[in-house]
Amino acid sequence: MSPSAATHCPYCALQCAMTLTSPKALTPAETPGSEPVVAAPAIQVPAADTLTPAAPLLDVSGRDFPTNRGGLCRKGWTSASLLNHPGRVIEPLLKGPDGVHRPISWDDALAFVTSAVKQTRALHGADAVGVFGGGGLTNEKAYQLGKFARLALGTSRIDYNGRFCMSSAAAAGMRAFGLDRGLPFPLADLDAASTILMLGSNVAETMPPFVQHLQGARDAGGLIVVDPRRSATAAFTSDGGGLHLQPLPGTDLALLLGLSHVVIHEGLADAGYIAARTTGYDSLARSVASYWPERVQSLTGVPAGLIRDTARRLADGATKGGSYILTGRGVEQHVDGTDTATAAINLSLLLGLPGSARSGYGTLTGQGNGQGGREHGQKADQLPGYRKITDPAARAHMAKVWDVPESLIPGPGVPAVELLKSLGQPDGVRCLFVHGANVAVSAPDANAVIAGLRSLDFLVVCDFFLSETAVEADLILPVTQWAEEEGTLTNLEGRVLRRRRALAPPPGVRSELWIMARLAEALDAPSTFSADPETVFEELRLASAGGLADYSGIDYAMLDRGDAAYWPYPAGSEGTPRLFLDSFAHADGRAVFTAVAPRRRASPSSPAAEPARRNRGGKPMTLITGRLLEHYQSGAQTRRVAALAEAQPEARLQLHPAAAAAQGIADGDLVSISNARGEVACRAALSTDIRPETVFLPFHFPELESANRLTEAATDPISGMPEFKFSTVWIRPAAAVRVTGFPVLQAEESS
Ligand SMILES: Nc1nc2c(c(=O)[nH]1)N[C@H]1C(S)=C(S)[C@@H](COP(=O)(O)OP(=O)(O)OC[C@H]3O[C@@H](n4cnc5c(=O)[nH]c(N)nc54)[C@H](O)[C@@H]3O)O[C@H]1N2
Ligand SMILES: Nc1nc2c(c(=O)[nH]1)N[C@H]1C(S)=C(S)[C@@H](COP(=O)(O)OP(=O)(O)OC[C@H]3O[C@@H](n4cnc5c(=O)[nH]c(N)nc54)[C@H](O)[C@@H]3O)O[C@H]1N2
Ligand SMILES: [Mo]
C-alpha cells in the first residue's frame, strides 16, 4: 500500500485535489475493522453512532489543482475521520423478524439477495425489481449498475438521485445545445471574467474553494447573485460593488424573461452571433415582448432598475473580460426547472456567450460524480455514453459491446420520483436495491417514501453507514469508502479524474463492483461483470465510443500522469476542454432558442395552495430548502463527523424577524413547521437575510427535523425534477401546537 495517495475529496463535484498520508505505519491491530466495531451478535440502530470516534487513520492535505488550488473546505479536511468511524457497518447485516439487524456471512447475504430477486421476478415480473443509484458512485460503479439492472436483474426500473439534482439543467442543455456537460469550459476561465450572474447557487457554502474563481469579477464590480436569501455568496458581492437580486422564490423564470426583454429592447443582443449560430430567435423575441421591467418587478419583487442594470452589466462584460451566466439548484429544483434553465440559456445566447472563448453559460454540477453519474446508464432512459435507450442504433451498439441479443436490453424505466411512488404498489417495485442514496431523508415527501420502503418485500442497501434508508433495509451490504478504492469520477467541468486507494478496507467490507459481479454470476446473467475497476473502465471506453459522452480516448495511465481529460475524448483526439467553439451538438450545428413562459403556480397566500390545511389558522409562508457549509446532503456522512456535528448540531429555521414577531416567535424558540404532508419541529434562527414571506430550512437532518417531510413530490414534466425549493407551510411556536412523540419538544415543555 502506498504511504501517500494523490486523490480527490469524497464529497462535491468540485472534486478538490487532496493528498492522503498515513500519520504513522499501521500495525495490523490498528487496521480499521480488525476490532469488531459492531457489537455482536445484535445491534440496536443507531446506538453505534454515539460511540467515541477514533483518531483518523490518514492525514488529509490540499493538493494543487486548477479547481481548488490547494484549498479544501471543512468537510474535506475532516473526511478521513469516517474511514474508521465506530458506527461504520463492516459486516453484512440482516434484519430479523424482531426488526434487529444481525451480522451474517457474505455467502448468506448474497444468497438472500439472489433468492429475493428470483422470487420477485417469478411472482411479479422483472420490473418489480428496482434499482436506485447515486451521483456519488464512480464512473465504473455507475456504468456497471446500469448494466447490472438491465442484464442481471432484467429490469427497466433503474434511476438515481441525480434526478433530484441535475435533471432540469441537463434537459435544458440537451434542448438548447444538443449536449449536457455542466460547465462547457474549464472552471479557471471564470477568473478573467468581468461579469458573472449566478442564479440560485450558494458556492460560498456549497463549494467554498470555488469562490477564488469569482474574485476577479467581484473586484470588477461584476458579480451578481440572485437568491431570495442574502446567502454567503450574495454577501460576497457587496464590497466589490456587485448586485444581489432577491426575488420571490420560484419567480426566476419571469426575471430571466425580463432580462432578455431588456437585452433585446436596449439593442444589447449580439445580432451577428444570433444569425450565425442559433435558430428560433423570432419566437423567442415575441415570447419576452410582454416582460418589461416594471411588470417583472411586480412578478418577482426585483426592482426594475436592478433588472436593467443587470442586463447592461452582462452585455458590457461580454465586450471586456467576458460574461458568464451560471445556474444552481435554487432555480433548477422547481416544477418549471427545465424552462427556467432554458430561459437562462436563452439570455446567454442573446448575448452571444456560449461557445465564445471567454464567455459562457454553465450549470454547477453537485455530487462528486454528478457529471459522470449522469452519462453512463443509471438513468431510466439512458445507455452508456449518454445514449438514449430508445434509439435503435444505441441499443445495437450496446448489444454488441455486451455481447447479448438487443432484445435482452429492456426499454426505458421511470424517473426517480415515480419509481419511489411505486414502491410496494401492486404493479410497482417490490424488491429494491439502493446504491449511494439516502432517500428516506433526501427525497421529496419523505414520510410517503419511508412508508414505501417499509411496504417493500425486500430492500437491500449498499452503504458504509446505517443511513436512515439503510435502517429500513432487510439487508445492508457494507461497501468500500473513497480512500479504499480505485476508480474515476468526472468533475463539474467534465474533466475525468482518478480516485486512488490509500488504504485497505476493513476485512468484512466489499466493493460494489465485486457485489455486482458475484450477484450477476448467481443470477446467471449474460455478458461479463468484472470486479476490477480498470477492466470495467476499459469496457466503459468501448461502450461510450461514438456517444455524446465519449471516453474512448481516456485511460488510467494518462489520468495517473495527471493529464487533463475533458470529454468528449474520442480515441486519437486530445479531448475537449472548451465545447461549442465552432458548433453546437445539434445536427445543424446551431443552438436552439426555445420560448418558455411561467406557468401558474398557487401562491402561498391562496387557499388553493394547501386546501387541507386551510382551517388550521396561522399565516402561510413559502419554504425554500438547501444547504449549510458543514453538512453534505442527507447528512448520512457529515452528521457522523464530530467537528461538523458540533458546528451544526441541528436544523434551524431561518426566519425574518418581522414574520417571527407576527407569530410571537423569538430567536432560538422551538417552532412547528407544517403542511398537509407533515410536520417539522426545530429552533428558529431570526435573520434579516431572508425575505419576510420566505423561510429556509436545510435538508441535512432526519426525523422531526427533516425538511423533506414538507416538500411535495410534484415534478417538472420534462425532467422529472421534484419541487424542492417551493412549498407552502404554516409556522407557529411549538408550544402552541400539540406535538406528540417528539422527545425534544417534550423535554423543552417540561423544563
Ligand atoms: N456543504 C455542502 N456542499 C454541497 C452539498 C451539500 O449538501 N453541502 N451538496 C452538493 C450538491 S449534490 C449540490 S447539487 C450542490 C448544490 O449547491 P447550491 O445550488 O449552491 O445549493 P442550495 O443550497 O441547494 O441552493 C442554492 C441557493 O438557492 C437558493 N434558492 C432557493 N430557492 C430559490 C429560488 O426560487 N430562486 C433562487 N434564485 N434561489 C433560490 C437558496 O437560498 C440557496 O442559497 O452543492 C454541492 N455541495
Ligand atoms: N429538500 C431538499 N431535498 C434535496 C435537495 C434540496 O436542495 N432540498 N437536494 C437534492 C440533491 S441536489 C441531491 S444530489 C440529493 C442527494 O441526496 P442523497 O442521495 O440522500 O445523498 P447523500 O446524503 O449523499 O446519500 C448518499 C448515501 O450513500 C452513501 N454513499 C456514499 N458513497 C457511496 C458509494 O460509493 N456507494 C454506496 N453504496 N453508498 C455510498 C452515503 O453514506 C449516504 O448514505 O438530495 C436531494 N434532496
Ligand atoms: Mo445535488
PDB file of C-alpha atoms in Angstrom, residues 382-521:
ATOM      1  CA  GLN A 382     -30.202   6.043 -20.896  1.00  0.00           C
ATOM      2  CA  LEU A 383     -27.473   3.757 -22.151  1.00  0.00           C
ATOM      3  CA  PRO A 384     -23.730   4.424 -21.675  1.00  0.00           C
ATOM      4  CA  GLY A 385     -22.077   7.345 -23.477  1.00  0.00           C
ATOM      5  CA  TYR A 386     -25.172   9.499 -22.875  1.00  0.00           C
ATOM      6  CA  ARG A 387     -27.117   7.415 -25.374  1.00  0.00           C
ATOM      7  CA  LYS A 388     -30.903   7.153 -25.491  1.00  0.00           C
ATOM      8  CA  ILE A 389     -32.224   3.719 -24.570  1.00  0.00           C
ATOM      9  CA  THR A 390     -34.996   4.136 -27.169  1.00  0.00           C
ATOM     10  CA  ASP A 391     -32.535   4.787 -30.016  1.00  0.00           C
ATOM     11  CA  PRO A 392     -32.195   1.626 -32.159  1.00  0.00           C
ATOM     12  CA  ALA A 393     -28.589   2.464 -33.081  1.00  0.00           C
ATOM     13  CA  ALA A 394     -27.661   2.935 -29.428  1.00  0.00           C
ATOM     14  CA  ARG A 395     -29.275  -0.375 -28.499  1.00  0.00           C
ATOM     15  CA  ALA A 396     -27.490  -2.171 -31.310  1.00  0.00           C
ATOM     16  CA  HIS A 397     -24.156  -0.671 -30.226  1.00  0.00           C
ATOM     17  CA  MET A 398     -24.615  -1.730 -26.598  1.00  0.00           C
ATOM     18  CA  ALA A 399     -25.843  -5.189 -27.553  1.00  0.00           C
ATOM     19  CA  LYS A 400     -22.580  -5.615 -29.426  1.00  0.00           C
ATOM     20  CA  VAL A 401     -20.383  -4.327 -26.588  1.00  0.00           C
ATOM     21  CA  TRP A 402     -22.203  -6.507 -24.069  1.00  0.00           C
ATOM     22  CA  ASP A 403     -22.381  -9.430 -26.471  1.00  0.00           C
ATOM     23  CA  VAL A 404     -26.106 -10.005 -25.891  1.00  0.00           C
ATOM     24  CA  PRO A 405     -29.120 -10.007 -28.217  1.00  0.00           C
ATOM     25  CA  GLU A 406     -30.559  -6.496 -28.439  1.00  0.00           C
ATOM     26  CA  SER A 407     -33.945  -7.828 -27.299  1.00  0.00           C
ATOM     27  CA  LEU A 408     -32.422  -8.546 -23.891  1.00  0.00           C
ATOM     28  CA  ILE A 409     -31.941  -4.835 -23.140  1.00  0.00           C
ATOM     29  CA  PRO A 410     -35.159  -3.540 -21.518  1.00  0.00           C
ATOM     30  CA  GLY A 411     -36.769  -0.288 -22.630  1.00  0.00           C
ATOM     31  CA  PRO A 412     -36.939   2.944 -20.638  1.00  0.00           C
ATOM     32  CA  GLY A 413     -37.911   2.857 -16.964  1.00  0.00           C
ATOM     33  CA  VAL A 414     -39.475   5.617 -14.894  1.00  0.00           C
ATOM     34  CA  PRO A 415     -37.856   8.679 -13.267  1.00  0.00           C
ATOM     35  CA  ALA A 416     -36.890   8.629  -9.576  1.00  0.00           C
ATOM     36  CA  VAL A 417     -39.996  10.180  -8.032  1.00  0.00           C
ATOM     37  CA  GLU A 418     -42.276   7.858  -9.978  1.00  0.00           C
ATOM     38  CA  LEU A 419     -40.100   4.890  -9.044  1.00  0.00           C
ATOM     39  CA  LEU A 420     -40.308   5.814  -5.345  1.00  0.00           C
ATOM     40  CA  LYS A 421     -44.072   6.353  -5.561  1.00  0.00           C
ATOM     41  CA  SER A 422     -44.420   2.821  -6.965  1.00  0.00           C
ATOM     42  CA  LEU A 423     -42.691   1.112  -4.018  1.00  0.00           C
ATOM     43  CA  GLY A 424     -44.821  -1.729  -2.700  1.00  0.00           C
ATOM     44  CA  GLN A 425     -47.671  -0.909  -5.104  1.00  0.00           C
ATOM     45  CA  PRO A 426     -49.399  -3.795  -6.926  1.00  0.00           C
ATOM     46  CA  ASP A 427     -47.735  -3.004 -10.261  1.00  0.00           C
ATOM     47  CA  GLY A 428     -44.764  -1.283  -8.729  1.00  0.00           C
ATOM     48  CA  VAL A 429     -41.342  -2.167  -7.387  1.00  0.00           C
ATOM     49  CA  ARG A 430     -41.420  -4.815  -4.637  1.00  0.00           C
ATOM     50  CA  CYS A 431     -37.710  -5.521  -4.278  1.00  0.00           C
ATOM     51  CA  LEU A 432     -35.337  -2.544  -4.284  1.00  0.00           C
ATOM     52  CA  PHE A 433     -31.557  -2.130  -4.448  1.00  0.00           C
ATOM     53  CA  VAL A 434     -30.154   1.190  -3.165  1.00  0.00           C
ATOM     54  CA  HIS A 435     -26.597   2.185  -4.086  1.00  0.00           C
ATOM     55  CA  GLY A 436     -25.385   5.561  -2.842  1.00  0.00           C
ATOM     56  CA  ALA A 437     -28.534   7.437  -1.846  1.00  0.00           C
ATOM     57  CA  ASN A 438     -30.395   8.111   1.374  1.00  0.00           C
ATOM     58  CA  VAL A 439     -33.896   8.602   0.017  1.00  0.00           C
ATOM     59  CA  ALA A 440     -35.572   8.433   3.426  1.00  0.00           C
ATOM     60  CA  VAL A 441     -34.106  11.905   4.032  1.00  0.00           C
ATOM     61  CA  SER A 442     -33.364  13.355   0.599  1.00  0.00           C
ATOM     62  CA  ALA A 443     -36.434  12.509  -1.492  1.00  0.00           C
ATOM     63  CA  PRO A 444     -39.499  14.759  -1.572  1.00  0.00           C
ATOM     64  CA  ASP A 445     -42.489  13.865   0.610  1.00  0.00           C
ATOM     65  CA  ALA A 446     -40.177  11.783   2.786  1.00  0.00           C
ATOM     66  CA  ASN A 447     -42.952  10.406   5.007  1.00  0.00           C
ATOM     67  CA  ALA A 448     -44.502   8.761   1.951  1.00  0.00           C
ATOM     68  CA  VAL A 449     -41.087   7.480   0.820  1.00  0.00           C
ATOM     69  CA  ILE A 450     -40.424   5.860   4.195  1.00  0.00           C
ATOM     70  CA  ALA A 451     -43.861   4.233   4.082  1.00  0.00           C
ATOM     71  CA  GLY A 452     -42.994   2.963   0.589  1.00  0.00           C
ATOM     72  CA  LEU A 453     -39.681   1.499   1.776  1.00  0.00           C
ATOM     73  CA  ARG A 454     -41.492  -0.266   4.619  1.00  0.00           C
ATOM     74  CA  SER A 455     -44.032  -1.775   2.225  1.00  0.00           C
ATOM     75  CA  LEU A 456     -41.378  -3.493   0.086  1.00  0.00           C
ATOM     76  CA  ASP A 457     -40.992  -7.250   0.043  1.00  0.00           C
ATOM     77  CA  PHE A 458     -37.216  -6.871   0.131  1.00  0.00           C
ATOM     78  CA  LEU A 459     -34.919  -3.852   0.492  1.00  0.00           C
ATOM     79  CA  VAL A 460     -31.162  -4.180   0.085  1.00  0.00           C
ATOM     80  CA  VAL A 461     -28.995  -1.133   0.770  1.00  0.00           C
ATOM     81  CA  CYS A 462     -25.288  -0.860  -0.008  1.00  0.00           C
ATOM     82  CA  ASP A 463     -23.740   1.734   2.290  1.00  0.00           C
ATOM     83  CA  PHE A 464     -20.999   2.192   4.851  1.00  0.00           C
ATOM     84  CA  PHE A 465     -23.279   3.725   7.479  1.00  0.00           C
ATOM     85  CA  LEU A 466     -26.672   2.950   8.916  1.00  0.00           C
ATOM     86  CA  SER A 467     -28.283   5.759   6.991  1.00  0.00           C
ATOM     87  CA  GLU A 468     -31.973   6.380   7.584  1.00  0.00           C
ATOM     88  CA  THR A 469     -32.592   4.331   4.426  1.00  0.00           C
ATOM     89  CA  ALA A 470     -30.268   1.509   5.487  1.00  0.00           C
ATOM     90  CA  VAL A 471     -32.108   1.289   8.811  1.00  0.00           C
ATOM     91  CA  GLU A 472     -35.211   0.309   6.830  1.00  0.00           C
ATOM     92  CA  ALA A 473     -33.358  -2.382   4.863  1.00  0.00           C
ATOM     93  CA  ASP A 474     -33.862  -6.107   5.132  1.00  0.00           C
ATOM     94  CA  LEU A 475     -30.220  -6.454   4.222  1.00  0.00           C
ATOM     95  CA  ILE A 476     -27.340  -3.987   4.475  1.00  0.00           C
ATOM     96  CA  LEU A 477     -24.230  -4.701   2.415  1.00  0.00           C
ATOM     97  CA  PRO A 478     -21.159  -2.802   3.664  1.00  0.00           C
ATOM     98  CA  VAL A 479     -19.080  -1.227   0.884  1.00  0.00           C
ATOM     99  CA  THR A 480     -15.703   0.437   0.488  1.00  0.00           C
ATOM    100  CA  GLN A 481     -15.225   4.159   1.076  1.00  0.00           C
ATOM    101  CA  TRP A 482     -13.478   6.561  -1.249  1.00  0.00           C
ATOM    102  CA  ALA A 483      -9.997   6.212   0.185  1.00  0.00           C
ATOM    103  CA  GLU A 484     -10.178   2.435  -0.100  1.00  0.00           C
ATOM    104  CA  GLU A 485     -10.986   2.172  -3.797  1.00  0.00           C
ATOM    105  CA  GLU A 486      -9.725   2.831  -7.301  1.00  0.00           C
ATOM    106  CA  GLY A 487     -11.824   4.435  -9.968  1.00  0.00           C
ATOM    107  CA  THR A 488     -12.633   7.575 -11.906  1.00  0.00           C
ATOM    108  CA  LEU A 489     -15.008  10.489 -11.429  1.00  0.00           C
ATOM    109  CA  THR A 490     -15.936  13.316 -13.769  1.00  0.00           C
ATOM    110  CA  ASN A 491     -15.931  16.717 -12.115  1.00  0.00           C
ATOM    111  CA  LEU A 492     -18.174  19.723 -12.709  1.00  0.00           C
ATOM    112  CA  GLU A 493     -16.023  20.759 -15.692  1.00  0.00           C
ATOM    113  CA  GLY A 494     -16.439  17.413 -17.470  1.00  0.00           C
ATOM    114  CA  ARG A 495     -12.863  16.510 -16.563  1.00  0.00           C
ATOM    115  CA  VAL A 496     -12.236  12.857 -15.765  1.00  0.00           C
ATOM    116  CA  LEU A 497     -10.163  12.272 -12.605  1.00  0.00           C
ATOM    117  CA  ARG A 498      -8.601   9.340 -10.803  1.00  0.00           C
ATOM    118  CA  ARG A 499      -9.730   8.292  -7.344  1.00  0.00           C
ATOM    119  CA  ARG A 500      -6.905   6.351  -5.719  1.00  0.00           C
ATOM    120  CA  ARG A 501      -6.760   3.832  -2.935  1.00  0.00           C
ATOM    121  CA  ALA A 502      -4.780   4.894   0.125  1.00  0.00           C
ATOM    122  CA  LEU A 503      -5.534   2.049   2.495  1.00  0.00           C
ATOM    123  CA  ALA A 504      -7.105  -1.378   2.675  1.00  0.00           C
ATOM    124  CA  PRO A 505     -10.801  -1.594   3.547  1.00  0.00           C
ATOM    125  CA  PRO A 506     -11.914  -3.375   6.714  1.00  0.00           C
ATOM    126  CA  PRO A 507     -11.875  -7.126   6.088  1.00  0.00           C
ATOM    127  CA  GLY A 508     -15.659  -7.551   6.095  1.00  0.00           C
ATOM    128  CA  VAL A 509     -16.256  -4.848   3.511  1.00  0.00           C
ATOM    129  CA  ARG A 510     -16.583  -5.403  -0.271  1.00  0.00           C
ATOM    130  CA  SER A 511     -16.545  -3.156  -3.309  1.00  0.00           C
ATOM    131  CA  GLU A 512     -19.807  -2.669  -5.184  1.00  0.00           C
ATOM    132  CA  LEU A 513     -18.164  -3.967  -8.344  1.00  0.00           C
ATOM    133  CA  TRP A 514     -17.431  -7.221  -6.522  1.00  0.00           C
ATOM    134  CA  ILE A 515     -21.005  -7.405  -5.183  1.00  0.00           C
ATOM    135  CA  MET A 516     -22.477  -6.873  -8.647  1.00  0.00           C
ATOM    136  CA  ALA A 517     -20.097  -9.392 -10.208  1.00  0.00           C
ATOM    137  CA  ARG A 518     -20.999 -12.073  -7.652  1.00  0.00           C
ATOM    138  CA  LEU A 519     -24.736 -11.436  -7.909  1.00  0.00           C
ATOM    139  CA  ALA A 520     -24.616 -11.426 -11.715  1.00  0.00           C
ATOM    140  CA  GLU A 521     -22.977 -14.828 -11.560  1.00  0.00           C
TER     141      GLU A 521
END
